[in-house]
PDB file of C-alpha atoms in Angstrom:
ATOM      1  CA  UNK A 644      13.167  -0.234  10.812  1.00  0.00           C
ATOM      2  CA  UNK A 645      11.856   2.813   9.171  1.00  0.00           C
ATOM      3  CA  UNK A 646       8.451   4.581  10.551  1.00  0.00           C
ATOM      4  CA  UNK A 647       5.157   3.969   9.558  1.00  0.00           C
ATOM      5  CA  UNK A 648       4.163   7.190   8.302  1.00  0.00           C
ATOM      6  CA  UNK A 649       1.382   8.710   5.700  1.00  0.00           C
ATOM      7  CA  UNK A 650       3.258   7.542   2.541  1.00  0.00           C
ATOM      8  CA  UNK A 651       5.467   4.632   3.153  1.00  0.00           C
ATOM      9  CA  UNK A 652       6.107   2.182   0.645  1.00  0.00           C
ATOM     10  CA  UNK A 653       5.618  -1.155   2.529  1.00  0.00           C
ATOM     11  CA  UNK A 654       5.395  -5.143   1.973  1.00  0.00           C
ATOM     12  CA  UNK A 655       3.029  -6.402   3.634  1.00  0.00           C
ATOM     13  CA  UNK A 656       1.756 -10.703   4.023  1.00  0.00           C
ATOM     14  CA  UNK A 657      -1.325 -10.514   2.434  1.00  0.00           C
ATOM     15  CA  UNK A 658      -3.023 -13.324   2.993  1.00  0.00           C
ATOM     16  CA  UNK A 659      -5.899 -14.298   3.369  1.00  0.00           C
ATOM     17  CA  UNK A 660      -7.909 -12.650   1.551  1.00  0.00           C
ATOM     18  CA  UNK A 661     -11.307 -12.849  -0.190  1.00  0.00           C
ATOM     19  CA  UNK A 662     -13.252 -11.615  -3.677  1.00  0.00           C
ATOM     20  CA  UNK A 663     -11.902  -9.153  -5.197  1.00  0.00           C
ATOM     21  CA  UNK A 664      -9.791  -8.073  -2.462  1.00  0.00           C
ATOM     22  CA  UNK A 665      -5.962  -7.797  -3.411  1.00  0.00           C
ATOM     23  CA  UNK A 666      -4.175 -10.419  -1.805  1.00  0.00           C
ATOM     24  CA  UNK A 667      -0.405 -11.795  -2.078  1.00  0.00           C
ATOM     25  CA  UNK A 668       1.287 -12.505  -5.245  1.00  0.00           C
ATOM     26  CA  UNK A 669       1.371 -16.280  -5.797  1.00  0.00           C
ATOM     27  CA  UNK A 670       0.010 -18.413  -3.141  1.00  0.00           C
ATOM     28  CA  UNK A 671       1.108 -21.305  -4.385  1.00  0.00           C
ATOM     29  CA  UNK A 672       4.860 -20.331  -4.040  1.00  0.00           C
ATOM     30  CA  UNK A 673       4.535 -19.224  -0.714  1.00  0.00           C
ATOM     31  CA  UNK A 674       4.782 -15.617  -1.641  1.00  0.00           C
ATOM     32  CA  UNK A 675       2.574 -13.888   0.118  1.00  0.00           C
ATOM     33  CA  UNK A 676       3.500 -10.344   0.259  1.00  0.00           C
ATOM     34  CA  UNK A 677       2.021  -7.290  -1.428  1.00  0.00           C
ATOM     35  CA  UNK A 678       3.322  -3.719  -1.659  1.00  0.00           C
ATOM     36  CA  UNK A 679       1.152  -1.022  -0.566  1.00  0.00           C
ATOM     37  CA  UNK A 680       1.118   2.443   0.106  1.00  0.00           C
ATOM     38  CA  UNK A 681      -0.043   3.847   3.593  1.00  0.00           C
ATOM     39  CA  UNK A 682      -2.702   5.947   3.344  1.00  0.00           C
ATOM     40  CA  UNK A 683      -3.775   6.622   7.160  1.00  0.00           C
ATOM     41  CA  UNK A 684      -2.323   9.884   8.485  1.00  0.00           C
ATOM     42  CA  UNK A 685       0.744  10.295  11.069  1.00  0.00           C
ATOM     43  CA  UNK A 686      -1.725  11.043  13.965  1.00  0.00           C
ATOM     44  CA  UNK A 687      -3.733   7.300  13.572  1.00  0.00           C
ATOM     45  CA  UNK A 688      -0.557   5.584  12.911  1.00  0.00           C
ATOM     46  CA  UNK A 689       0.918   6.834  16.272  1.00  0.00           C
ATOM     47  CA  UNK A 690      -2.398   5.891  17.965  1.00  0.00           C
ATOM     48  CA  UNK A 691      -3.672   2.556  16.464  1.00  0.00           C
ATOM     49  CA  UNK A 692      -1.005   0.751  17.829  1.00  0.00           C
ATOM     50  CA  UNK A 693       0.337  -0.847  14.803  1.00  0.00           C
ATOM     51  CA  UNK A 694      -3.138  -0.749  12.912  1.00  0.00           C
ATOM     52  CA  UNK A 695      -2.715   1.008   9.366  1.00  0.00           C
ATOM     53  CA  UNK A 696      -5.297   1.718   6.357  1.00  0.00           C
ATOM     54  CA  UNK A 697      -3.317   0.926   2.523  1.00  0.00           C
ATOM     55  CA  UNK A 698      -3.790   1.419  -0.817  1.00  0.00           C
ATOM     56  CA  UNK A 699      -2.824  -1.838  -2.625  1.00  0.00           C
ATOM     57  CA  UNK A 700      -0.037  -2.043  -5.407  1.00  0.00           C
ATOM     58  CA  UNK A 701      -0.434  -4.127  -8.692  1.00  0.00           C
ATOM     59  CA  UNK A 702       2.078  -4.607 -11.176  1.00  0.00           C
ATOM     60  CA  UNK A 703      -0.383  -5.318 -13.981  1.00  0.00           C
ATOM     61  CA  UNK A 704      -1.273  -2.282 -16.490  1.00  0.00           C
ATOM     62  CA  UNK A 705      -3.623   0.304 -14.930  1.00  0.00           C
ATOM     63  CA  UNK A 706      -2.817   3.163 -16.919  1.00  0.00           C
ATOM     64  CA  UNK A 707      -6.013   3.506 -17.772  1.00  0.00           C
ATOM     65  CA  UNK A 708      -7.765   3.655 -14.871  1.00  0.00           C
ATOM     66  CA  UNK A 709      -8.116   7.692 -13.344  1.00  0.00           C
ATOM     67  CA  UNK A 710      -8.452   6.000 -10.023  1.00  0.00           C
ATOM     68  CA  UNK A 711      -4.399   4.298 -10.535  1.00  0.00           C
ATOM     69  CA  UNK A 712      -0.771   6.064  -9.930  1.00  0.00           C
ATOM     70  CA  UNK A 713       2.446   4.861 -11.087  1.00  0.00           C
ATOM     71  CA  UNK A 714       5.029   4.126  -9.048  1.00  0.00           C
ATOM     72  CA  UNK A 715       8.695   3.359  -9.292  1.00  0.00           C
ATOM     73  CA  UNK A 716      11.229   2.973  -6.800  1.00  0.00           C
ATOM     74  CA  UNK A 717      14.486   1.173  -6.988  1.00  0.00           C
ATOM     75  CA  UNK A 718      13.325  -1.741  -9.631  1.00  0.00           C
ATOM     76  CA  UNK A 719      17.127  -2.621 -10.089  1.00  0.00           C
ATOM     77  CA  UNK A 720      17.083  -3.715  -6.504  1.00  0.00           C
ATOM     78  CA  UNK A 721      14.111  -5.358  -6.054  1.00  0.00           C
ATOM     79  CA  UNK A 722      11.675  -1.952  -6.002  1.00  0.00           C
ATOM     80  CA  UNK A 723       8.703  -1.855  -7.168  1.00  0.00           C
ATOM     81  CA  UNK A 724       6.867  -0.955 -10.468  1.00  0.00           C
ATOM     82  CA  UNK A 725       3.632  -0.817 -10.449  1.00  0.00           C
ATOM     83  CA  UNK A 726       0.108   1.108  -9.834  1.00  0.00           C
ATOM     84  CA  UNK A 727      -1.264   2.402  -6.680  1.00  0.00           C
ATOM     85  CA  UNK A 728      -4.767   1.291  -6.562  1.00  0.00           C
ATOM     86  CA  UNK A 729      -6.410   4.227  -4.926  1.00  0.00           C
ATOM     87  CA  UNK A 730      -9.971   2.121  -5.214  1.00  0.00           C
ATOM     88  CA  UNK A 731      -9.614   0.144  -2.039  1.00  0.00           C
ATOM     89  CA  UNK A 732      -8.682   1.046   1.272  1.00  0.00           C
ATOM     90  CA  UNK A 733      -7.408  -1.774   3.234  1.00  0.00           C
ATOM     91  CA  UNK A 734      -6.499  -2.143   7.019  1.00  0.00           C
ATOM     92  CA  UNK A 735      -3.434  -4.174   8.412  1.00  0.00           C
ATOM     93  CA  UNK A 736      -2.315  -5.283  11.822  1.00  0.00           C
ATOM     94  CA  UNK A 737       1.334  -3.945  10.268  1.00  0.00           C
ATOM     95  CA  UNK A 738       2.999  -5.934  13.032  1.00  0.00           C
ATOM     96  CA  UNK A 739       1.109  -9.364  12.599  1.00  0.00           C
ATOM     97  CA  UNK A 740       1.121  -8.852   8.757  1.00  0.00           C
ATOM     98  CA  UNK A 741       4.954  -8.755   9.303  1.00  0.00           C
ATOM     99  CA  UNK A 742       4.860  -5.254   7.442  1.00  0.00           C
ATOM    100  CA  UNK A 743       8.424  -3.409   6.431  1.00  0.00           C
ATOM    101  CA  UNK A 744       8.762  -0.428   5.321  1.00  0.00           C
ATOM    102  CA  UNK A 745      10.725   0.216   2.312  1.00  0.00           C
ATOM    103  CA  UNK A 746      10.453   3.668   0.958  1.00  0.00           C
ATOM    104  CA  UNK A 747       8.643   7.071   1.020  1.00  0.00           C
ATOM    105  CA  UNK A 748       5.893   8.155  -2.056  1.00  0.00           C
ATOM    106  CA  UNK A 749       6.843  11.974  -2.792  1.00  0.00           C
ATOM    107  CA  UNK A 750       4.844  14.424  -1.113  1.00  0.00           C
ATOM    108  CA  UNK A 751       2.473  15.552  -3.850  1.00  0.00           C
ATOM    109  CA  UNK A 752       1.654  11.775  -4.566  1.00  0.00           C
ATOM    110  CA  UNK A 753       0.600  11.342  -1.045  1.00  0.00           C
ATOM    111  CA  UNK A 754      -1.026  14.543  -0.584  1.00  0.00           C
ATOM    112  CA  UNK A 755      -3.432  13.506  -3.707  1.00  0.00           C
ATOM    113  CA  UNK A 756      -3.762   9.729  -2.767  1.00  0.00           C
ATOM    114  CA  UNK A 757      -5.167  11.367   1.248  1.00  0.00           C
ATOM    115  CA  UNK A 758      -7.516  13.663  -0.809  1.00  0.00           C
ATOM    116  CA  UNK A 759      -9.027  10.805  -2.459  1.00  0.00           C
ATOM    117  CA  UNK A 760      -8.884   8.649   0.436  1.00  0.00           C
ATOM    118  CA  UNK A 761     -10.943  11.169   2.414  1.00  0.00           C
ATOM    119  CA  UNK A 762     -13.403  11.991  -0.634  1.00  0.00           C
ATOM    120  CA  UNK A 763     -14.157   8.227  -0.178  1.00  0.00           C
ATOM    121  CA  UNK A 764     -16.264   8.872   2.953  1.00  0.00           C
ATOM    122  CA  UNK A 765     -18.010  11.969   2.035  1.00  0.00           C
TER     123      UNK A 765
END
């Protein structure tokens, strides 16, 4: 299994969830899984345990939203294409979620998505 690190591209069982919280795909065919992005740094990771703050992923059109980022890895293999939704931060149990990582955002993506992450609390 890959790390859990600031960046990782990562499915994660989404369910449940409530409002206008992003949850799994389609419920009623059992899939429950959502990619995210990880968004809490290195430091937390190693220390929560296997606790982790996200960024959801949505594969409908957000292009124009200022607040979404494309992202495309590996689509002829079952990757993902989609938008980063960098308008809700989300915490996991990434071990009880059954969360596995698949990837690595590039390091400029991830560098902006943590900016706006922390602009969030000031």
């Amino acid at each position: 299994m890959l790390s859990i690190k600031q960046g990782s591209i990562a499915f994660i069982d989404a369910e449940p969830h409530a409002g206008k919280e992003y949850g799994g795909h389609d419920t009623t065919t059992g899939n429950i899984r959502r990619p995210v992005i990880v968004i809490s740094g290195n430091d937390f990771n190693r220390v929560s345990g296997s606790f982790v703050m996200v960024f959801p992923i949505t594969s409908q059109d957000k292009s124009r939203n200022p607040l979404a980022f494309p992202v495309l890895t590996n689509v002829q293999e079952g990757g993902i294409k989609g938008y980063i939704m960098a308008t809700q931060i989300l915490g996991y149990d990434f071990e009880a979620r059954h969360g596995e990582v698949v990837g690595e955002l590039d390091p400029g993506t991830t560098r902006k998505l943590a900016k706006i992450a922390q602009a969030m609390f000031k």
